[in-house]
mmCIF file of C-alpha atoms and ligand atoms in Angstrom:
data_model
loop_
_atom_site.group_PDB
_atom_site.id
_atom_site.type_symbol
_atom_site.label_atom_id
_atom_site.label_comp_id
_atom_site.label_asym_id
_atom_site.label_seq_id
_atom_site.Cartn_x
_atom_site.Cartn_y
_atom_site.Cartn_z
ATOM 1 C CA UNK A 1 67.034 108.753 128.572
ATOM 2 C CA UNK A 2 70.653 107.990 128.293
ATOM 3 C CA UNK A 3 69.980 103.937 127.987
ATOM 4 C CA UNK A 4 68.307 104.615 124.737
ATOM 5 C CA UNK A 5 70.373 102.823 122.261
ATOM 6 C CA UNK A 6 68.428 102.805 118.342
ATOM 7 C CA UNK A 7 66.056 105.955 118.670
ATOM 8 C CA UNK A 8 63.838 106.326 115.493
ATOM 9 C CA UNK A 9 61.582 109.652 115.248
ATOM 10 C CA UNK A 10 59.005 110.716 113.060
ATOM 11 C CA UNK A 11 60.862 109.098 110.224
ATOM 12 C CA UNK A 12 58.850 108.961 106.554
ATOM 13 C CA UNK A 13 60.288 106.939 103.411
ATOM 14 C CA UNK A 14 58.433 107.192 100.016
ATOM 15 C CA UNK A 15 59.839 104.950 96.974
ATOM 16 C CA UNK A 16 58.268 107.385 94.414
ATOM 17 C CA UNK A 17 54.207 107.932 94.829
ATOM 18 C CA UNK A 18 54.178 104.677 97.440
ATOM 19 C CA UNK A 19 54.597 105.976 101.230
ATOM 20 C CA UNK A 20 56.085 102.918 102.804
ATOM 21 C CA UNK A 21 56.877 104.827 106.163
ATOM 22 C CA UNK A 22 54.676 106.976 107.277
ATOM 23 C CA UNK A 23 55.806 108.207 110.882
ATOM 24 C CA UNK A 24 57.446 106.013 112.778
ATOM 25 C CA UNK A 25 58.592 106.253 116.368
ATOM 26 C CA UNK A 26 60.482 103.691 117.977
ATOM 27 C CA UNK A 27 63.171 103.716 120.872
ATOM 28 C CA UNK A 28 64.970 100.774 121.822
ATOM 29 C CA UNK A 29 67.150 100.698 125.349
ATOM 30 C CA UNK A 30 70.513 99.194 125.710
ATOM 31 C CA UNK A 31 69.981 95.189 126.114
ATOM 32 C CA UNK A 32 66.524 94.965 125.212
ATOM 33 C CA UNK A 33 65.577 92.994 122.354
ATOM 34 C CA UNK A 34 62.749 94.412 120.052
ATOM 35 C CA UNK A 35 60.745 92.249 117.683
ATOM 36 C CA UNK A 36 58.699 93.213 114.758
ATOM 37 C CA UNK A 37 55.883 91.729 113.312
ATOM 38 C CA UNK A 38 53.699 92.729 110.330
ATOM 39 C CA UNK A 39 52.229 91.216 107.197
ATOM 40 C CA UNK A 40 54.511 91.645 104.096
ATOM 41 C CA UNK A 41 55.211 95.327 102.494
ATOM 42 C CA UNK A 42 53.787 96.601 105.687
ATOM 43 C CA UNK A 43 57.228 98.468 105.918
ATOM 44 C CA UNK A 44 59.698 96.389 107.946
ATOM 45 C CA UNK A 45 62.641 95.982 105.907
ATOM 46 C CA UNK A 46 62.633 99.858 104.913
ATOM 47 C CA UNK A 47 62.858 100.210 108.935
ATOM 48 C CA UNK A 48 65.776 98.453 109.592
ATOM 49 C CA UNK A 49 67.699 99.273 106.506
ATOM 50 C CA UNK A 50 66.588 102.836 106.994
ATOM 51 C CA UNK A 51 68.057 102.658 110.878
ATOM 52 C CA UNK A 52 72.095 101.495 109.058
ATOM 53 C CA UNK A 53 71.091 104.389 106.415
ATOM 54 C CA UNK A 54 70.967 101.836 103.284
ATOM 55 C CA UNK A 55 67.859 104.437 102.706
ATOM 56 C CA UNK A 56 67.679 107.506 102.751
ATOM 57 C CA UNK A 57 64.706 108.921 105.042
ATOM 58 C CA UNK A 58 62.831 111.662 103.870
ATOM 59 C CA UNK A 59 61.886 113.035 106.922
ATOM 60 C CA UNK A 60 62.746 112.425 110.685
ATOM 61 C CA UNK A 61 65.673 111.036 112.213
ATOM 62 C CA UNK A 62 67.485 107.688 113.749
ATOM 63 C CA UNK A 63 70.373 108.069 116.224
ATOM 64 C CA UNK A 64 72.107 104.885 118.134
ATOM 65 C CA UNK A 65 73.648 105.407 121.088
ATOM 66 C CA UNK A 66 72.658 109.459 120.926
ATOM 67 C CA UNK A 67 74.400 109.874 117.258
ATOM 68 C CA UNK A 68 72.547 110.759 114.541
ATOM 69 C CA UNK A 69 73.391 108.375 111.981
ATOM 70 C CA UNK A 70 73.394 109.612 108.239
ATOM 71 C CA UNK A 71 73.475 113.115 108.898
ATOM 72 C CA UNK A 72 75.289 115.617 110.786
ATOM 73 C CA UNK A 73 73.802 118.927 112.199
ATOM 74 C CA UNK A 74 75.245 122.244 111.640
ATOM 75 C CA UNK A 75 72.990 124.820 113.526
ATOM 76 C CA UNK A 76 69.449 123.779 112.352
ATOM 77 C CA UNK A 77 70.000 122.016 109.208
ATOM 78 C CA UNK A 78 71.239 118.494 108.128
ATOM 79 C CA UNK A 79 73.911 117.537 106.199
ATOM 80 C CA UNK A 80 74.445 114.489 105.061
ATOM 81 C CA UNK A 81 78.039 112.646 106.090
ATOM 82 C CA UNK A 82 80.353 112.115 103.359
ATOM 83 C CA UNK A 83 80.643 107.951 102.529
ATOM 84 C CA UNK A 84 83.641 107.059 104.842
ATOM 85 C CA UNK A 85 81.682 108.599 107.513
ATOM 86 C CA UNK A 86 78.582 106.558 107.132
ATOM 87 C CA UNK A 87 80.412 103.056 106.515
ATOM 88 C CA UNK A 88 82.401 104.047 109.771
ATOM 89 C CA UNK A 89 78.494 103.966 111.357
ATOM 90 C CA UNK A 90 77.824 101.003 109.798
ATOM 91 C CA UNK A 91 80.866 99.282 111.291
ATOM 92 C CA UNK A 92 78.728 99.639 114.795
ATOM 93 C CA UNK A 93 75.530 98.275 113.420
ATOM 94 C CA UNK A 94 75.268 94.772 112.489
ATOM 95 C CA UNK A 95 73.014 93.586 110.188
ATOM 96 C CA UNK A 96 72.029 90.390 109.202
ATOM 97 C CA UNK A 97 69.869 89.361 106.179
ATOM 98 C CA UNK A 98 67.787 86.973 105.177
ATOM 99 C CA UNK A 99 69.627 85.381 102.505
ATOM 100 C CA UNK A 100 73.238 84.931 104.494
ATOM 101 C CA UNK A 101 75.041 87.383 101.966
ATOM 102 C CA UNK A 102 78.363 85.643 103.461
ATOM 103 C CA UNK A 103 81.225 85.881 100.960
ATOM 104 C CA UNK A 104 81.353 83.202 98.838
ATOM 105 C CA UNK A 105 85.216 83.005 98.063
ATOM 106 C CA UNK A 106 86.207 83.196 101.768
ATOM 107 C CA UNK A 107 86.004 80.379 104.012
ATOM 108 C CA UNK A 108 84.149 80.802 107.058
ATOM 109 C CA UNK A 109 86.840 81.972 109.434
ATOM 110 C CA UNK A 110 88.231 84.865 106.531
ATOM 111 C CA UNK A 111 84.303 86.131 106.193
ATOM 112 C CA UNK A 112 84.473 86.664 110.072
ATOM 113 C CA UNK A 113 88.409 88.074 110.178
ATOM 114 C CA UNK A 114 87.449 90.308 106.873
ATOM 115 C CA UNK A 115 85.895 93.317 108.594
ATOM 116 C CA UNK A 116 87.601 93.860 111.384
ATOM 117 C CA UNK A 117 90.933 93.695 109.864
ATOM 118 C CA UNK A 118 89.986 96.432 107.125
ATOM 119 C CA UNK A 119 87.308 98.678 108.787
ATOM 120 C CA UNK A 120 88.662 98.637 111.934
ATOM 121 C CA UNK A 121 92.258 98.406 111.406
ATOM 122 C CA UNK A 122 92.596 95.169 113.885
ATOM 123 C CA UNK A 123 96.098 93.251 113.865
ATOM 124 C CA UNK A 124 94.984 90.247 111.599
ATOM 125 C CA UNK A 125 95.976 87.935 114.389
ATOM 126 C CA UNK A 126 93.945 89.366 117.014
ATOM 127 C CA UNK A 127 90.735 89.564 114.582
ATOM 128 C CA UNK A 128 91.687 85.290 113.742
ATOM 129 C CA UNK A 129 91.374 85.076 117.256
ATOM 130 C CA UNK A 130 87.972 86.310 117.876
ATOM 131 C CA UNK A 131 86.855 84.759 114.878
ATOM 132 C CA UNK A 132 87.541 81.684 116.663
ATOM 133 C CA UNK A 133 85.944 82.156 119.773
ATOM 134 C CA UNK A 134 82.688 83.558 118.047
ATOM 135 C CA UNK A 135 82.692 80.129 115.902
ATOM 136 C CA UNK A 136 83.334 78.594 119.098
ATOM 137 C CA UNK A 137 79.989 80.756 120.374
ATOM 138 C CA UNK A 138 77.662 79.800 117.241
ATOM 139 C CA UNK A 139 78.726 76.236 117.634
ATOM 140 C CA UNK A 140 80.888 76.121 114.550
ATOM 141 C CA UNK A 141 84.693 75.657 115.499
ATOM 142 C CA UNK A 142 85.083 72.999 113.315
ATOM 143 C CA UNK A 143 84.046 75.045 110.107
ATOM 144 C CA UNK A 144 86.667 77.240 110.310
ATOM 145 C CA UNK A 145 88.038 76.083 107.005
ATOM 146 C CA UNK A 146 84.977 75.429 104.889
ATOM 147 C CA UNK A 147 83.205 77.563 102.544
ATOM 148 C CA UNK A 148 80.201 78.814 102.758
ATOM 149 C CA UNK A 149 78.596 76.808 100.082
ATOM 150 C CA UNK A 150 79.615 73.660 101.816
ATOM 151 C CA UNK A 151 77.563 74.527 104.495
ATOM 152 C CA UNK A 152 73.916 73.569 105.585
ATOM 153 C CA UNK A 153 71.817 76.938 105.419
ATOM 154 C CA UNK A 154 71.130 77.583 109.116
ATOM 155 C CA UNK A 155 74.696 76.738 109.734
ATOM 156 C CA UNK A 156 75.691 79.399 107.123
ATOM 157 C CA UNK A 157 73.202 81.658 109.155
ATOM 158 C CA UNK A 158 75.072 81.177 112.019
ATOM 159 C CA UNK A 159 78.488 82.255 110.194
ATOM 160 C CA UNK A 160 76.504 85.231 109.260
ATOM 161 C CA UNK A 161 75.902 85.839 112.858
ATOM 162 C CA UNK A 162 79.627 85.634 114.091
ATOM 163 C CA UNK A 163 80.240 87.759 111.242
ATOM 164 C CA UNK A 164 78.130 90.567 112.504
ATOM 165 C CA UNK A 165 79.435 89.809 115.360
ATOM 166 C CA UNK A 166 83.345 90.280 114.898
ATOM 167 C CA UNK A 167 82.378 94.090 114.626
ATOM 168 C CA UNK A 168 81.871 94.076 118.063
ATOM 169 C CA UNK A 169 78.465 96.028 117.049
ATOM 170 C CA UNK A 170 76.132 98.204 119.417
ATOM 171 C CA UNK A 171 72.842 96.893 117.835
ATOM 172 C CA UNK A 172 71.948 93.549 115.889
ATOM 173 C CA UNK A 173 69.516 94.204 113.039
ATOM 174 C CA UNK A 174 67.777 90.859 111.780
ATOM 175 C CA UNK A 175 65.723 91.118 108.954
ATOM 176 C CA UNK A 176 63.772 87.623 108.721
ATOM 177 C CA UNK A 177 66.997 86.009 109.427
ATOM 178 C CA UNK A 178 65.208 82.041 109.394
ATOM 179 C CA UNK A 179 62.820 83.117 106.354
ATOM 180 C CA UNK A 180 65.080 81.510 104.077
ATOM 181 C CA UNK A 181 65.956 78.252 105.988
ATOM 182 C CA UNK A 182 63.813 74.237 105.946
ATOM 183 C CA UNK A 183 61.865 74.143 108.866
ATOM 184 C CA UNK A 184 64.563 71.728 110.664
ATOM 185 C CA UNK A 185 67.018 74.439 110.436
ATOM 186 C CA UNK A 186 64.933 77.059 112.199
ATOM 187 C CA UNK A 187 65.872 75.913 115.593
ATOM 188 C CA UNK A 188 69.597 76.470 115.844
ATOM 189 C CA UNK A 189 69.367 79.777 114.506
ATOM 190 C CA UNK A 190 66.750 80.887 116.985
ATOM 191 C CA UNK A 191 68.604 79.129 119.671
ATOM 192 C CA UNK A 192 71.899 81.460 118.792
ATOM 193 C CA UNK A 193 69.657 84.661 118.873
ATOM 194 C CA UNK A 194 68.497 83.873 121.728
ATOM 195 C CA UNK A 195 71.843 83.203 123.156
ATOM 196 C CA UNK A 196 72.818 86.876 122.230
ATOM 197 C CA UNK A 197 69.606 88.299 123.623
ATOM 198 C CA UNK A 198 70.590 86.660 127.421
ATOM 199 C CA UNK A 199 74.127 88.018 127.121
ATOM 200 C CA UNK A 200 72.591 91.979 126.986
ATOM 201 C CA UNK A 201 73.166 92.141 123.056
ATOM 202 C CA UNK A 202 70.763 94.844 122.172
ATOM 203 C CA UNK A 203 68.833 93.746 119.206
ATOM 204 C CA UNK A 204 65.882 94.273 116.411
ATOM 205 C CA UNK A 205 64.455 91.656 115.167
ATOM 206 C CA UNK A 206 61.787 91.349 112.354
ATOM 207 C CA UNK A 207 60.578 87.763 112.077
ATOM 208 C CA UNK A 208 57.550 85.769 112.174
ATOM 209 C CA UNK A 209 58.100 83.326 114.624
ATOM 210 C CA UNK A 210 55.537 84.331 117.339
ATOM 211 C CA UNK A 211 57.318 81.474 119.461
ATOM 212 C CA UNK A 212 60.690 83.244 119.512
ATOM 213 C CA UNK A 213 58.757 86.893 119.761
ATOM 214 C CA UNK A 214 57.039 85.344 122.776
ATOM 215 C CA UNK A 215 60.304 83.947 124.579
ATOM 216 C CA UNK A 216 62.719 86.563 123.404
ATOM 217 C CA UNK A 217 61.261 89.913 123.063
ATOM 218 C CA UNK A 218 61.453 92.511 125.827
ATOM 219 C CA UNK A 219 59.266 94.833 123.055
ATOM 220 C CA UNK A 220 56.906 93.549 120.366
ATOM 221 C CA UNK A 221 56.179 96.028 117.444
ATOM 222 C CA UNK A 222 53.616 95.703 115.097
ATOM 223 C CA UNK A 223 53.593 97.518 111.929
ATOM 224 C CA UNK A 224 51.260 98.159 109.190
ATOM 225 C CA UNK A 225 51.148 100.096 106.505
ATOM 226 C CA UNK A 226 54.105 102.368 107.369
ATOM 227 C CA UNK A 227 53.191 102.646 110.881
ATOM 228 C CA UNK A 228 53.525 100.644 114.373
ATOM 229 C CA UNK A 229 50.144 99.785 115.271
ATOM 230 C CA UNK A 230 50.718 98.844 118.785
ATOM 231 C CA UNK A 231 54.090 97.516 121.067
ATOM 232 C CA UNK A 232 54.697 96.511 124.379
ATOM 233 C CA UNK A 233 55.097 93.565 126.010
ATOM 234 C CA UNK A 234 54.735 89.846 124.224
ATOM 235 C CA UNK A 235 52.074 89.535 126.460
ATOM 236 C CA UNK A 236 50.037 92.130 125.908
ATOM 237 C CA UNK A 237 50.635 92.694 122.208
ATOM 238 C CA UNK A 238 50.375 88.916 121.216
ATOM 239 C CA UNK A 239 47.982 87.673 124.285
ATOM 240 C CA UNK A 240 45.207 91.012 124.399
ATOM 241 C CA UNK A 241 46.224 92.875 120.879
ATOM 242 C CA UNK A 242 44.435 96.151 121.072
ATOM 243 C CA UNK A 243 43.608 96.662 117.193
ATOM 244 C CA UNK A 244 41.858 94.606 115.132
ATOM 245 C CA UNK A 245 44.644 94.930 112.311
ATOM 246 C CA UNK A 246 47.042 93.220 114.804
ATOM 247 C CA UNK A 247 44.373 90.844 115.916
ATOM 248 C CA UNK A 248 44.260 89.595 112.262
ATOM 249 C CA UNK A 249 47.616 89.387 111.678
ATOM 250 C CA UNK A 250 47.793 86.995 114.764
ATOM 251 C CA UNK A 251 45.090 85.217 113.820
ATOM 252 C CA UNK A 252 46.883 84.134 110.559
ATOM 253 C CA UNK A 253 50.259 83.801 111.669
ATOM 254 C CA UNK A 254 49.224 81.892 115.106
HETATM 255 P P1 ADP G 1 58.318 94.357 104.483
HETATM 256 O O1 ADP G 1 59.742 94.126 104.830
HETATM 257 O O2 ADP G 1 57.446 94.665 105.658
HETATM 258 O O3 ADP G 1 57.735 93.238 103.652
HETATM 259 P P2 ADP G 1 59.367 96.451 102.791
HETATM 260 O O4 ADP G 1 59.940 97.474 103.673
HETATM 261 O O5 ADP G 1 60.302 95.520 102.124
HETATM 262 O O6 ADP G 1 58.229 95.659 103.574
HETATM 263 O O7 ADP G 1 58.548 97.131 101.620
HETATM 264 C C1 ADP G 1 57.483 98.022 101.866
HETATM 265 C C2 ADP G 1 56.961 98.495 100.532
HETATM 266 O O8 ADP G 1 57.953 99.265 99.879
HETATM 267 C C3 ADP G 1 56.595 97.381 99.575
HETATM 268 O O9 ADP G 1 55.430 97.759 98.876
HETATM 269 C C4 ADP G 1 57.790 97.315 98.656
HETATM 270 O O10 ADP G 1 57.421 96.840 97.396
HETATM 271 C C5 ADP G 1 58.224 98.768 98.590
HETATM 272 N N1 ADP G 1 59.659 98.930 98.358
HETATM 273 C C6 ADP G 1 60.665 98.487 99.146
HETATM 274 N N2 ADP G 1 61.867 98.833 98.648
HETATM 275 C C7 ADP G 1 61.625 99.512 97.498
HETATM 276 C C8 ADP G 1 62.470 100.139 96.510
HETATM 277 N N3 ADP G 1 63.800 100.152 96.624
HETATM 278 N N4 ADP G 1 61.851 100.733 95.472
HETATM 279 C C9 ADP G 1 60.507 100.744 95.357
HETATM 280 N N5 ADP G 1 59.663 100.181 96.251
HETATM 281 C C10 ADP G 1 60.212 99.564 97.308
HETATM 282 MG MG1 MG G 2 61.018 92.499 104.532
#
């Protein structure tokens, strides 16, 4: 299963007595785009956050492209990496939030030329020019110079994007990534994504826009109380849901 790229198993998370993941399998291939659905504190940001190691899992494990990620083995125990090692991870997972997080003392092209030219050790004016043909990509070339906070919110989304982006990563984690944006802004954001998804970016995306999970997604999860209740296909997971609890979910959301 070499095309496997983001490989969870049997991973658990507790915060204290609450069990927020409670075995969860999920294997993602290389190009595919996974969304996942499920009502609020059923779990979903602990996933993805869990899969860059910004928590700790209690049990099971998550490898991308067949390394474990967090850990390294040594015979039949774990060890977990030292902190360099896991940023260095990090640097091939993008992630991008709900809320932007872009910096706000950079203008738009620095946010994008910030990463590579300190975690990856790219020339500075190599990483200015891919920051300019990602704006170019999200539609923002002529932002370059602003700041974040003179933009509109789905066009600082779309910064956020490139940003990810300019790490050249081998997965795209969005968690809610149009949650936070007017309705009108939606659009352009989902139009980007989608962009990304037809050019083979392999992605996870939690979101409630059944539209976009309908369109987009190779994989719809559902998750529920720590768990995925059912995937597969958008049609058969949002068109002939085989649980109730997704059934209701749907029912709400649709
Ligand atoms: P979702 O993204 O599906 O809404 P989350 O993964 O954010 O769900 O949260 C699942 C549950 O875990 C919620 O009950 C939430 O309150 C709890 N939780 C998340 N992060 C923490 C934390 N750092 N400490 C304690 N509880 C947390
Ligand atoms: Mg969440």
């Amino acid at each position: 299963m070499s095309d496997v790229m983001v490989d969870v198993r049997g991973v658990h998370k507790s915060f204290g007595p609450l069990e927020v993941l409670r075995g969860v399998d999920l294997q993602v291939r290389a190009g595919e785009v996974t969304v996942v659905l499920g009502p609020s504190g059923s779990g979903k940001s602990t996933l993805l956050r869990s899969i860059n190691h910004l928590e700790k899992v209690d049990r099971g494990r998550i490898s991308i492209d067949g390394e474990l990620i967090g850990y390294r083995r040594s015979g039949d125990r774990l060890h977990e990496l030292r902190e360099r090692e896991i940023l260095r991870q990090r640097t091939h997972i993008g992630f991008v939030f709900q809320n932007f997080n872009l910096f706000p003392h950079l203008t738009v092209a620095e946010n994008l030329i910030e990463a590579p030219v300190h975690a990856l050790h790219r020339p500075r004016k190599e990483a200015a020019a891919a920051a300019e043909r990602l704006l170019a990509r999200v539609g923002l070339s002529d932002k370059a110079d602003a700041y974040p906070r003179q933009l509109s919110g789905g066009q600082q989304q779309r910064v956020a994007i490139a940003r990810a982006l300019a790490l050249e990563p081998k997965v795209l984690l969005f968690d809610e990534p149009t949650s936070a944006l007017d309705p009108e802004l939606v659009g352009e954001v989902l139009e980007v994504i989608k962009d990304l998804a037809g050019s083979g970016t392999t992605m996870v995306v939690v979101t409630h826009e059944i539209g976009f999970a309908r369109e987009v997604a190779d994989t719809v999860v559902f998750m529920d109380g720590g768990v995925i209740v059912e995937q597969g296909p958008p049609s058969a997971v949002l068109d002939d849901p085989q649980h109730e609890r997704t059934r209701a979910f749907l029912a709400k959301v649709l």
